[in-house]
Coordinates of C-alpha atoms and ligand atoms in Angstrom, one line a residue:
M26 CA 0.0 0.0 0.0
K27 CA 1.3 3.5 -0.8
K28 CA 2.3 5.4 2.3
E29 CA 0.2 8.5 3.0
S30 CA 2.0 11.8 2.8
V31 CA 1.7 14.2 5.6
F32 CA 2.5 17.9 5.9
I33 CA 2.9 19.2 9.5
E34 CA 3.1 22.9 10.4
T35 CA 4.7 23.2 13.8
Y36 CA 4.4 26.1 16.2
G37 CA 6.1 26.6 19.6
C38 CA 8.7 24.7 21.5
Q39 CA 11.2 21.8 20.7
M40 CA 8.7 19.4 22.4
N41 CA 6.3 20.3 19.6
E42 CA 8.9 19.7 16.9
Y43 CA 9.6 16.4 18.5
D44 CA 5.8 15.6 18.7
S45 CA 5.5 16.4 15.0
D46 CA 8.1 13.8 14.2
R47 CA 6.3 11.3 16.5
I48 CA 3.1 11.9 14.5
I49 CA 5.0 11.0 11.2
N50 CA 6.2 7.8 12.8
A51 CA 2.8 6.9 14.4
L52 CA 1.2 7.3 10.9
N53 CA 4.0 5.5 9.2
A54 CA 3.7 8.3 6.7
T55 CA 6.0 10.1 4.3
P56 CA 6.7 13.7 5.4
T57 CA 6.4 16.4 2.8
N58 CA 7.3 20.1 2.9
V59 CA 4.7 21.0 0.3
A60 CA 1.1 21.2 1.7
E61 CA -0.4 20.8 -1.8
N62 CA 1.1 17.3 -2.1
A63 CA -0.2 16.1 1.2
D64 CA -3.0 13.6 2.0
I65 CA -3.1 14.8 5.6
I66 CA -2.3 18.3 6.9
I67 CA -1.7 18.8 10.6
I68 CA -1.2 22.0 12.4
N69 CA 0.7 21.2 15.6
T70 CA -0.1 24.1 17.9
C71 CA 1.3 26.1 20.8
A72 CA -0.9 27.8 23.5
I73 CA 1.8 29.4 25.6
R74 CA 0.7 32.9 24.7
E75 CA -2.5 34.2 23.1
K76 CA -0.7 35.3 19.9
A77 CA 0.5 31.7 19.3
D78 CA -2.9 30.2 19.7
H79 CA -4.5 32.8 17.2
K80 CA -1.8 31.8 14.7
A81 CA -2.8 28.2 14.9
V82 CA -6.5 28.9 14.2
S83 CA -5.7 31.0 11.2
A84 CA -3.4 28.3 9.8
V85 CA -6.3 25.8 9.8
G86 CA -8.4 28.3 7.8
R87 CA -5.6 28.7 5.3
Y88 CA -5.2 25.0 4.6
N89 CA -8.9 24.4 4.4
K90 CA -8.8 26.2 1.0
L91 CA -6.9 23.2 -0.4
K92 CA -9.9 21.0 0.2
K93 CA -11.8 22.6 -2.7
N94 CA -9.6 20.8 -5.2
K95 CA -9.0 17.8 -3.1
P96 CA -12.1 16.8 -1.0
E97 CA -10.4 13.7 0.4
L98 CA -7.7 15.9 2.1
I99 CA -7.7 15.6 5.9
V100 CA -6.9 18.7 7.9
G101 CA -6.4 18.3 11.7
M102 CA -5.2 20.2 14.6
S103 CA -2.8 18.7 17.2
G104 CA -0.8 20.1 20.2
C105 CA -1.6 22.4 23.0
V106 CA -4.3 24.6 21.4
A107 CA -6.1 21.3 20.4
Q108 CA -5.9 20.1 24.0
L109 CA -7.0 23.5 25.4
Y110 CA -10.1 24.2 23.4
G111 CA -11.0 20.6 22.3
K112 CA -14.6 20.4 21.1
K113 CA -15.0 24.1 20.7
L114 CA -12.5 24.0 17.7
L115 CA -14.7 21.5 15.9
K116 CA -17.7 23.6 16.5
D117 CA -16.1 26.9 15.4
M118 CA -14.3 25.3 12.4
P119 CA -16.8 23.0 10.5
Y120 CA -14.0 22.1 8.1
L121 CA -11.6 20.9 10.8
D122 CA -11.5 17.0 10.6
F123 CA -9.9 16.1 13.9
V124 CA -8.5 17.4 17.2
L125 CA -5.7 15.6 18.9
G126 CA -4.0 16.6 22.2
P127 CA -0.3 16.0 22.9
R128 CA -1.0 12.8 24.9
G129 CA -3.1 11.3 22.2
I130 CA -0.4 10.9 19.5
P131 CA -0.4 7.0 19.7
Q132 CA -4.1 7.2 18.7
I133 CA -3.6 9.0 15.4
P134 CA -3.7 6.0 13.1
K135 CA -7.1 5.1 14.4
I136 CA -8.3 8.7 14.0
I137 CA -7.3 8.7 10.4
K138 CA -8.8 5.3 9.7
D139 CA -12.1 6.3 11.4
I140 CA -12.3 9.5 9.3
R141 CA -11.7 7.6 6.1
S142 CA -14.2 4.9 6.9
E143 CA -17.1 6.9 8.4
N144 CA -18.8 9.8 6.8
N145 CA -18.8 13.0 8.8
H146 CA -16.9 11.5 11.6
R147 CA -14.8 14.1 13.3
P148 CA -12.7 12.5 16.0
I149 CA -11.4 14.2 19.1
E150 CA -8.8 12.8 21.4
T151 CA -7.9 14.9 24.4
S152 CA -7.8 12.4 27.2
M153 CA -5.1 12.9 29.8
D154 CA -5.4 9.5 31.2
V155 CA -2.7 8.0 29.0
Q156 CA 0.5 6.3 30.3
D157 CA 2.0 5.1 27.0
V158 CA 3.2 8.6 26.1
F159 CA 6.6 7.4 25.1
D160 CA 5.5 4.4 23.0
I161 CA 5.8 6.3 19.8
T162 CA 9.3 7.5 19.0
P163 CA 9.9 10.2 16.4
Y164 CA 10.8 9.9 12.8
H165 CA 14.5 10.8 12.8
K166 CA 16.1 12.0 9.7
K167 CA 19.4 10.3 8.6
D168 CA 22.6 12.3 8.8
K169 CA 21.2 15.1 11.0
V170 CA 24.1 16.2 13.1
A171 CA 22.1 17.5 16.1
G172 CA 18.9 15.8 17.3
F173 CA 16.4 15.7 20.2
V174 CA 15.4 13.0 22.6
S175 CA 12.5 13.6 25.0
I176 CA 13.1 12.5 28.6
Q177 CA 9.9 13.8 30.2
Q178 CA 6.3 14.8 29.4
G179 CA 4.2 17.3 31.2
C180 CA 4.9 19.4 34.2
N181 CA 4.3 19.3 38.0
K182 CA 5.2 22.9 38.7
K183 CA 2.3 25.2 39.2
C184 CA 3.5 28.5 37.8
A185 CA 0.6 30.9 38.0
Y186 CA 1.0 32.2 34.4
C187 CA 1.5 28.9 32.6
I188 CA -0.8 26.8 30.5
V189 CA 1.5 23.8 30.1
P190 CA 0.3 21.7 33.1
T191 CA -3.2 22.0 31.6
T192 CA -2.3 21.1 28.0
R193 CA 0.5 18.6 28.6
G194 CA -0.7 17.1 31.9
S195 CA 1.4 16.2 34.9
E196 CA 5.0 15.1 34.8
I197 CA 5.8 11.6 33.4
N198 CA 9.5 10.7 33.3
R199 CA 10.8 8.3 30.7
P200 CA 12.7 5.2 31.7
I201 CA 16.5 5.5 31.2
N202 CA 16.8 2.4 29.0
E203 CA 14.4 4.0 26.5
I204 CA 16.3 7.3 26.6
I205 CA 19.6 5.5 25.9
S206 CA 18.2 3.3 23.2
E207 CA 16.7 6.2 21.3
S208 CA 20.0 8.1 21.7
K209 CA 22.0 5.2 20.3
Y210 CA 19.6 5.0 17.4
L211 CA 20.1 8.7 16.6
V212 CA 23.9 8.2 16.8
E213 CA 23.6 5.3 14.4
L214 CA 21.8 7.6 12.0
G215 CA 24.7 10.1 12.2
A216 CA 23.9 12.4 15.1
K217 CA 26.8 13.8 17.0
E218 CA 24.9 16.0 19.4
I219 CA 21.6 15.3 21.3
T220 CA 19.5 17.8 23.2
Y221 CA 17.5 16.1 25.9
I222 CA 14.1 17.8 26.3
G223 CA 11.4 18.2 28.8
Q224 CA 9.5 21.0 30.7
T225 CA 11.8 20.7 33.7
V226 CA 14.5 18.2 32.7
N227 CA 16.6 18.5 35.8
S228 CA 13.7 17.2 37.9
W229 CA 13.9 14.0 35.9
K230 CA 13.8 10.9 38.1
H231 CA 13.1 7.3 37.4
N232 CA 13.1 4.6 40.1
R233 CA 16.1 5.5 42.2
L234 CA 17.9 7.4 39.5
R235 CA 18.1 11.2 39.4
F236 CA 19.1 13.7 36.6
P237 CA 22.9 13.8 37.4
S238 CA 23.1 10.0 37.1
L239 CA 21.3 10.2 33.8
L240 CA 24.0 12.6 32.5
D241 CA 26.7 10.1 33.8
N242 CA 25.0 7.4 31.7
L243 CA 24.6 9.5 28.6
Q244 CA 28.3 10.3 28.7
E245 CA 29.0 6.6 28.1
I246 CA 27.2 6.5 24.7
D247 CA 29.8 5.7 22.0
G248 CA 29.8 8.1 19.1
L249 CA 27.8 10.7 20.9
E250 CA 30.0 13.8 21.2
R251 CA 27.8 16.5 22.7
I252 CA 25.0 16.5 25.3
R253 CA 22.6 19.4 25.9
F254 CA 19.4 19.6 27.8
T255 CA 16.6 22.0 28.2
T256 CA 14.6 23.4 30.1
S257 CA 16.0 23.4 33.6
F258 CA 14.1 24.6 36.7
P259 CA 16.1 26.8 39.1
K260 CA 14.8 25.0 42.3
D261 CA 16.0 21.7 41.0
I262 CA 19.7 22.8 40.4
T263 CA 21.7 20.7 42.9
S264 CA 25.4 20.7 43.5
K265 CA 25.4 17.1 42.3
M266 CA 23.9 18.2 39.0
I267 CA 26.6 20.9 38.6
S268 CA 29.4 18.4 39.4
S269 CA 28.0 16.0 36.9
M270 CA 27.9 18.7 34.2
K271 CA 31.5 19.6 35.0
K272 CA 32.9 16.1 35.1
N273 CA 31.1 14.7 32.0
S274 CA 33.1 16.1 29.1
K275 CA 30.3 15.7 26.6
V276 CA 28.0 18.0 28.4
C277 CA 28.1 21.4 26.7
K278 CA 29.0 24.5 28.7
Q279 CA 25.6 26.0 28.4
L280 CA 22.5 26.2 30.5
H281 CA 19.1 27.7 29.9
L282 CA 17.6 28.6 33.3
P283 CA 14.4 30.6 33.2
V284 CA 14.3 33.2 36.0
Q285 CA 11.0 34.9 34.8
S286 CA 11.5 38.0 37.1
G287 CA 14.1 39.7 39.2
S288 CA 11.6 40.6 42.0
N289 CA 10.9 38.3 44.9
K290 CA 7.4 39.7 45.1
I291 CA 6.6 38.8 41.5
L292 CA 8.3 35.4 41.8
R293 CA 6.0 34.7 44.8
E294 CA 2.9 35.8 42.8
M295 CA 4.1 33.5 40.0
S296 CA 4.5 30.6 42.5
R297 CA 8.0 30.0 41.2
T298 CA 9.1 28.5 44.6
Y299 CA 12.6 30.1 44.7
S300 CA 13.8 33.5 45.7
I301 CA 16.1 35.7 43.6
E302 CA 18.8 35.1 46.2
W303 CA 18.5 31.4 45.6
Y304 CA 18.7 31.9 41.8
K305 CA 21.8 34.2 42.1
Q306 CA 23.4 31.7 44.4
R307 CA 22.9 28.8 41.8
I308 CA 24.4 31.0 39.1
E309 CA 27.4 31.6 41.4
M310 CA 27.8 27.9 42.0
L311 CA 27.6 27.2 38.3
R312 CA 30.2 29.8 37.5
D313 CA 32.5 28.7 40.3
E314 CA 32.6 25.2 38.8
I315 CA 32.3 26.0 35.1
P316 CA 33.7 29.6 34.8
D317 CA 33.0 30.0 31.1
I318 CA 29.5 28.5 31.1
A319 CA 27.0 30.3 28.8
L320 CA 23.7 31.2 30.4
S321 CA 20.4 32.0 29.0
T322 CA 17.0 32.8 30.6
D323 CA 13.3 33.5 30.0
I324 CA 11.7 36.6 31.4
I325 CA 8.0 37.6 31.6
I326 CA 7.3 41.3 31.7
G327 CA 4.1 42.8 33.2
F328 CA 2.9 39.9 35.3
G329 CA 0.6 40.5 38.3
S330 CA 1.4 43.6 40.4
E331 CA 4.8 44.3 38.7
S332 CA 5.7 47.9 39.6
E333 CA 8.5 50.1 38.3
K334 CA 10.5 48.9 41.2
D335 CA 9.9 45.2 40.5
F336 CA 10.8 45.9 36.8
Q337 CA 14.0 47.7 37.9
E338 CA 14.9 44.6 39.9
T339 CA 14.6 42.5 36.8
M340 CA 16.9 45.0 35.0
D341 CA 19.4 44.9 37.8
L342 CA 19.4 41.1 37.5
I343 CA 20.1 41.1 33.8
N344 CA 22.8 43.7 34.3
L345 CA 24.4 41.7 37.1
I346 CA 24.3 38.3 35.5
E347 CA 24.9 39.3 31.9
F348 CA 23.1 36.4 30.3
D349 CA 24.3 35.4 26.8
T350 CA 20.7 35.3 25.6
V351 CA 17.4 36.4 27.2
Y352 CA 14.1 35.4 25.7
S353 CA 11.6 37.9 27.0
F354 CA 7.8 38.1 26.6
K355 CA 4.9 40.3 27.6
Y356 CA 2.6 38.4 30.0
S357 CA -0.4 36.9 28.2
V358 CA -3.3 35.8 30.3
R359 CA -4.1 32.1 29.7
P360 CA -7.5 30.5 30.3
G361 CA -7.9 28.5 33.5
T362 CA -4.5 29.4 35.0
P363 CA -4.3 31.0 38.5
G364 CA -3.0 34.1 36.7
E365 CA -6.4 34.6 35.1
K366 CA -8.0 35.1 38.5
M367 CA -5.5 37.7 39.7
K368 CA -6.9 41.1 40.2
Y369 CA -3.7 43.1 39.3
H370 CA -2.8 43.9 35.7
V371 CA 0.0 45.9 34.2
P372 CA -1.6 48.0 31.4
D373 CA -0.4 46.8 28.0
N374 CA 1.3 50.0 27.0
K375 CA 3.3 50.0 30.2
A376 CA 4.3 46.4 29.7
S377 CA 5.3 47.0 26.1
K378 CA 7.6 49.9 27.2
R379 CA 9.2 47.8 29.9
L380 CA 9.7 44.9 27.4
S381 CA 11.5 47.2 24.9
I382 CA 13.7 48.7 27.6
L383 CA 14.8 45.2 28.6
Q384 CA 15.2 44.0 25.1
E385 CA 17.3 47.0 24.1
R386 CA 19.6 46.6 27.1
Q387 CA 20.0 42.8 26.5
K388 CA 20.8 43.4 22.8
E389 CA 23.8 45.4 24.0
I390 CA 24.9 42.7 26.5
T391 CA 24.5 39.9 23.9
F392 CA 26.5 41.9 21.3
K393 CA 29.2 42.7 23.8
K394 CA 29.5 39.0 24.7
N395 CA 29.6 38.0 21.0
C396 CA 32.4 40.6 20.5
D397 CA 34.4 39.0 23.4
N398 CA 35.0 36.0 21.1
L399 CA 36.8 38.0 18.4
G400 CA 40.2 36.6 17.6
K401 CA 39.6 33.4 19.7
I402 CA 39.9 29.9 18.4
I403 CA 36.8 27.9 19.3
E404 CA 35.7 24.4 18.6
V405 CA 32.6 24.2 16.4
L406 CA 30.4 21.2 15.6
I407 CA 29.5 21.7 11.9
E408 CA 25.8 21.1 11.3
G409 CA 25.2 22.1 7.6
Y410 CA 25.2 24.7 4.9
S411 CA 24.9 28.3 6.0
K412 CA 21.6 29.9 5.1
Q413 CA 23.2 33.0 3.6
N414 CA 25.8 31.4 1.4
R415 CA 26.2 27.8 0.2
N416 CA 30.0 28.1 0.2
D417 CA 29.9 28.5 3.9
L418 CA 28.9 26.1 6.6
Y419 CA 27.4 26.7 10.1
G420 CA 27.7 25.0 13.4
R421 CA 27.6 25.7 17.1
T422 CA 30.1 26.2 19.9
T423 CA 29.7 24.3 23.2
Y424 CA 28.2 27.6 24.4
N425 CA 25.4 27.2 21.8
K426 CA 26.5 30.1 19.7
V427 CA 26.0 29.8 16.0
V428 CA 29.1 30.3 13.9
N429 CA 29.2 30.7 10.2
V430 CA 32.4 29.3 8.8
K431 CA 33.7 30.8 5.5
N432 CA 34.7 28.9 2.4
I433 CA 34.9 25.5 3.9
N434 CA 34.5 22.0 2.3
D435 CA 31.2 20.3 3.1
S436 CA 33.0 17.1 4.1
N437 CA 33.3 18.9 7.4
I438 CA 29.6 18.5 8.2
G439 CA 29.3 16.4 11.3
K440 CA 32.9 17.2 12.4
L441 CA 34.2 19.2 15.3
I442 CA 36.6 21.7 13.9
N443 CA 38.6 24.7 15.3
V444 CA 37.5 28.0 14.0
K445 CA 39.1 31.4 14.4
I446 CA 36.4 34.1 15.1
T447 CA 36.8 37.0 12.7
E448 CA 33.5 38.9 13.0
A449 CA 30.6 39.1 15.5
T450 CA 27.1 40.1 14.7
Q451 CA 24.0 40.6 17.0
N452 CA 23.0 36.9 16.6
S453 CA 26.0 34.9 15.5
L454 CA 29.7 34.7 14.9
I455 CA 31.7 34.4 11.7
G456 CA 35.0 32.7 11.4
E457 CA 37.6 30.6 9.4
Q458 CA 38.8 27.1 9.9
V459 CA 42.3 26.9 11.4
Ligands
5AD10 N1 2.7 34.8 29.0 C1 3.9 35.2 28.6 N2 5.0 34.3 28.6 C2 4.8 33.1 29.0 N3 5.6 32.0 29.2 C3 5.0 31.0 29.7 N4 3.7 31.3 29.9 C4 3.5 32.6 29.5 C5 2.5 33.5 29.5 N5 1.2 33.2 29.9 C6 7.1 32.1 28.9 C7 7.9 31.8 30.1 C8 8.4 30.4 29.7 C9 8.6 30.5 28.2 C10 8.6 29.2 27.5 O1 7.4 31.2 27.8 O2 9.0 32.7 30.1 O3 9.7 30.1 30.3

């Protein structure tokens, strides 16, 4: 039988990218990059902020147009928006064929079969009561230098602003043997670097094992050269974790550690469970052990009763720590979260102003940090052709900085090479092989 061809438009986080590849495998389908060629179109959605969920709904409308010439085309929605609004989506969009939450991916073959065999059947699968979440591994492309492996689904933290516990359910940790066997499979396909993903990866535990032992085990995988993981939760940074990062040479010198705010009052309103003193102390511990570690963070502006003083405390923090990268967002109220019921609100124009002040300052810090690399020789894992110029290749440093390497032979793809940094831009570095 001819395989069905599937086009997936993915929004949001790496977990969603990973889920899209799981859908391809679950369907045993051929992925296509051209929507017009597909038998099935799926919009895999993100609900983290309101803007993201609007995008998802308009994408469904766009693809519906293709049904005019191809009535047998199936258009479905998966991911967090699907989970969040469920039935309402089918009601609002009569042309939408199915709705599938993140935990329902193993059910997708049945969903497609049911649609094809029953007229006007529009399945919905948003049950959270599923334990076999890791049964379907993703479709992994051959010769991809850097890949992802999920170690955890869902989240047990109860941050007041966040929709994730609602859409992805509570935390389920993946058994270590499955993590290792998927990693080995990726390495066999040509991967040199793996990023281990989950909502709060460093809270991973399975039986008696904790995250630092997981890192120790991953270090032993032959052929794997680099290990990254994201996202970490500040309260779960332990000294054991830091020593494991330090001692395991494959673990990259990079950590994404969302702080969300520099004010203790706002952290409390967010239910983040740590104080800013705790956060700063963890950063100190990390820098004591791994002095050149690159740090990135997430910040939400305009949450709860954030005053000018609270905002200033956030600015003080980014000036003090000098993160390599800061991902910053204006707070967006999400349905059903504790934040929705809070009585305080920072007016939108005020929040926008604060956000742009923070982003302008961070741009300077990031650029300054990029410039610090000028003249240095840094090891780069080459991932592929540069987007700007086919004669150039790009890769990343252990610090997760993108480097474009000039005039270099493509036999270097997949190799760790030394690069002398000759130019720094706002978002990346440029250099030559030495
Ligand atoms: N509004 C704005 N930003 C949010 N994030 C999570 N929920 C919201 C929200 N409701 C941000 C956090 C998180 C990142 C992935 O998205 O900073 O770390």
